[in-house]
Amino acid sequence: MQLDDSDGALGSWARFCALSGELVGGAGDLSVGPRLAPVVADLCARGLATLVRDYFLHNLEEAFRNNAVKMFWQKFHPYSSSSAVERIKFCVQESWPEDVLSAALEDICLEKSYQEKCVLVLAHALQSYEEKAQNRKLKAVECSSSLMPRYQLMVSSVLLTTLPLSFPEILNVYFKKKLEELNTMVDASDENDQLASHALFGRSNVSAWDSKMDIDSQETVISETCTLVKNIGKVVRDFRCLGFTSMTEDSYSSAIIWLLKSKVYELAGDDYRIPVLGSVKKWIQVVPLQFLHALLTYLGDSVDYDSGLSGLKSPLASRPSSFPGIGVPSEALLRWHMRLEYFAYETLQDLRIGKLFEIIVDYPESSPAIEDLKQCLEYTGQHSKLVDSFISSLRYRLLTAGASTNDILHQYVSTIKALRSIDPTGVFLEAVGEPIRDYLRGRKDTIKCIVTMLTDGSGGNTSGGNAGDNLLEELNRDAENQENADYDDHTNIDEKQAWLNSESWEPDPVEADPLKGSRSRRKIDILGLMVSIIGSKDQLVNEYRVMLAEKLLSKSDFDIDSDIRTLELLKIHFGESSMQKCEIMLNDLIDSKRTNSNIKTSLLNAPGTVAGQEEAEISHDVLDATIISSNFWPPIQTEDLAVPASVDKLLSDFAQRFHQIKTPRKLLWKKNLGTVKLELQFEDRSMQFTVVPVQAAIIMRFQEKPSWTSKALATEIGIPVDSLNRRIGFWTSKGVLTESVGPDADDHIFTIVDSMSDVNKNSIVNESCEAFQMNEDEGESSVASVEEQLKKEMTVYEKFIIGMLTNFGNMTLDKIHNTLKMFCAEPSYDKSLQQLQSFLSGLVSDEKLEMRDGLYLLKK
């Protein structure tokens, strides 16, 4: 009996193998199903159900691998085996890879569809046996339910194990091309017709769209878009069936992200005067979200938010707002929306951060770009990326020897305004501003440039600059808002306002310096930040005092209204006591105007004035004197000058009358300062000039005789020869004098020019002299600079410093500073660390000291 039973099992197995071969191999014959069922039942009854299932799946795998899979991958072999250059040629073909993918998917899906029918034949046979076994209460292994899942797993396993490395790239190219084509269709549609834009994706029934559209072209676009989305959906569905779900989603996701990034770059560009973020968000809803909604609907993945199938939701979660053309979005679409918006924010943020230097240069015209960046950073929270990138740009593009101090200051002011609009707390301004402040402290002309920006709003920048960089305007606004200075003071507000303030309170970012409170940080203004560069308001006030003195001394009238306004604004910020000397300087000009008027009137009404004027060469009316209180003005640069007798008589009369009116005060003339308006009359022309007194004294000597040697003229005027040669170049450049070689090589002869024909002969030489003279004039100042004053004041401490270094050998800057403060009583040492460092740098330049590794020591 056992032999017969064994023979029966072998016979059944042989028949099963033969029938399986007919069903799976060759042409395939589904009619073997009725004959296969009893054989399968017999084998299952013998306990061979698992063997039957595994053998059948193995046959299917071999047939699928050798036929369908091999043919499927062969269609992509030309691309996979080509070089990088040849692959580019494939990509530019209009119908590639769509045609190849469609044909390959069609063939392999047909083969898979037939094999699924074969699986169903075996599953039906197994299921029939299992049902009979249950009725008879016999033990049976359930194999029918796991047959189809195992087959699907086998299909995906075979495909993935034979996958060419280039296939994901092919999928990416396909979806990129399709989405680009889709975007082109949307752009071609009527942008003003919202219904048309939404209908491109929002319906699956073309006839329903047609009923709402009146223009044939729009109907055509809708129809083409519908077909395109269906084709994409069919490809995605087929790949899902083959087990490429994850790879396919990754491919069309990367294509959507790539298209979104391209759109952001296209809209943003290099124009910072137009906001971009709103347009990007609108485009996301019009193209990617509409496409995804149509695709998910086609694939059957669009589950309503209100449906119970969408998963568990928090009872506190708000109902999502509807999207145009979609209504209430599905949960999957909501996730896509958040993902795309975040990527858009991050892409635009990175783009704007990379161009932040240029954006701030164009501020405030670039305010829309700054506002976009602010919104992006609020969404992404990547403020540290802005700080690191911008500091790097500053170091390589601004904080270099080639950049002028004026340009750096203007950029710093624009940076302050732009970053305060991005981050009102000022946290990131602290981090970004520190490298700029450190660099500016090493520039010698920083204080002068800051003061110039305060007084004329341009910082000496003749190219114009941005109006937004005008610090005087900033001071004006601060003065107007001074009444609201206590707005942040919570002690001066009522309980209701305090409660509202507490509800809107937000902590400082984690990057904030814990040593600085948020209230003090928010109250920092531009002028305060400028003072922090210098280190002390006294240094700024001293520099302003020097520049104000030079400006007032160069005035040809007494119009000082703008200077008074600037002084009043500075008094608000620095206090009246700090600006007292400057106020006295301005009062001196006001008093000078009144005194000039009184003296001229008294001289005109004095007895014998008329007769005296007939003999006098110069009238008293031509003289306007600026009378200064020397104790309150910075040190004035003086130079000996012998003026003509007529001018000296005029000055003496004025001084005498002043002494009579202002007894016991006396005038001490600074004859080298001021301006002189001259009219020179020649044989064939008349010329007018506004010059300094030295130049006027030079040309007036030529009234006595037409020709002078340089040495004789210098002796007559009372100035050195080299100074004369430098000053007389102005007249030779204007064609008033000619220069020739005298008896000595260093003693030139200057002669008055009465005819224009003589001027043309020396035009080339005169032009070069004019340029030289202008450069020399620019370098001269009527007031001693702050550096010169500091050097003179610090000279008394030089012996102390030399003595300390002699005793101690070497000392750091801080140790020298503290020692001077401790032991210098007469005169007392009251200088700042920066002032001492500047003086020591001068001693190093004079080779009296040397510096090594931060230590000062005597020069050997």
CSV table of C-alpha atoms in Angstrom, one decimal, residues 174 178 181-182 185-186 196-210 218-234 290-291 294-295 298:
chain,number,residue,atom,x,y,z
A,174,TYR,CA,10.4,61.8,-17.6
A,178,LYS,CA,6.1,66.2,-18.2
A,181,GLU,CA,5.2,70.8,-20.3
A,182,LEU,CA,2.3,71.1,-17.8
A,185,MET,CA,0.3,74.9,-20.6
A,186,VAL,CA,-0.7,76.8,-17.4
A,196,ALA,CA,-9.7,78.4,-16.5
A,197,SER,CA,-6.6,78.0,-14.3
A,198,HIS,CA,-8.5,75.8,-11.8
A,199,ALA,CA,-10.4,73.9,-14.5
A,200,LEU,CA,-7.1,72.7,-15.9
A,201,PHE,CA,-6.8,70.3,-13.0
A,202,GLY,CA,-10.0,70.4,-11.0
A,203,ARG,CA,-12.3,68.1,-13.2
A,204,SER,CA,-11.8,64.7,-14.6
A,205,ASN,CA,-14.7,65.1,-17.0
A,206,VAL,CA,-13.8,67.2,-20.0
A,207,SER,CA,-17.4,67.8,-21.0
A,208,ALA,CA,-18.0,69.4,-17.6
A,209,TRP,CA,-15.1,71.8,-18.2
A,210,ASP,CA,-16.3,72.6,-21.7
A,218,GLN,CA,-9.2,77.4,-23.5
A,219,GLU,CA,-11.1,74.2,-24.1
A,220,THR,CA,-8.2,72.8,-26.1
A,221,VAL,CA,-5.7,73.6,-23.3
A,222,ILE,CA,-8.0,72.0,-20.7
A,223,SER,CA,-8.4,68.9,-22.8
A,224,GLU,CA,-4.6,68.6,-23.4
A,225,THR,CA,-3.9,69.1,-19.7
A,226,CYS,CA,-6.4,66.4,-18.8
A,227,THR,CA,-4.8,64.0,-21.2
A,228,LEU,CA,-1.3,64.9,-19.9
A,229,VAL,CA,-2.3,64.3,-16.3
A,230,LYS,CA,-4.0,61.0,-17.2
A,231,ASN,CA,-0.9,59.8,-19.0
A,232,ILE,CA,1.3,60.7,-16.0
A,233,GLY,CA,-1.2,59.0,-13.7
A,234,LYS,CA,-1.2,55.9,-15.8
A,290,GLN,CA,-3.6,71.3,-8.6
A,291,PHE,CA,-1.5,68.7,-10.4
A,294,ALA,CA,-5.6,65.6,-10.0
A,295,LEU,CA,-2.9,62.9,-9.8
A,298,TYR,CA,-6.7,59.6,-10.5
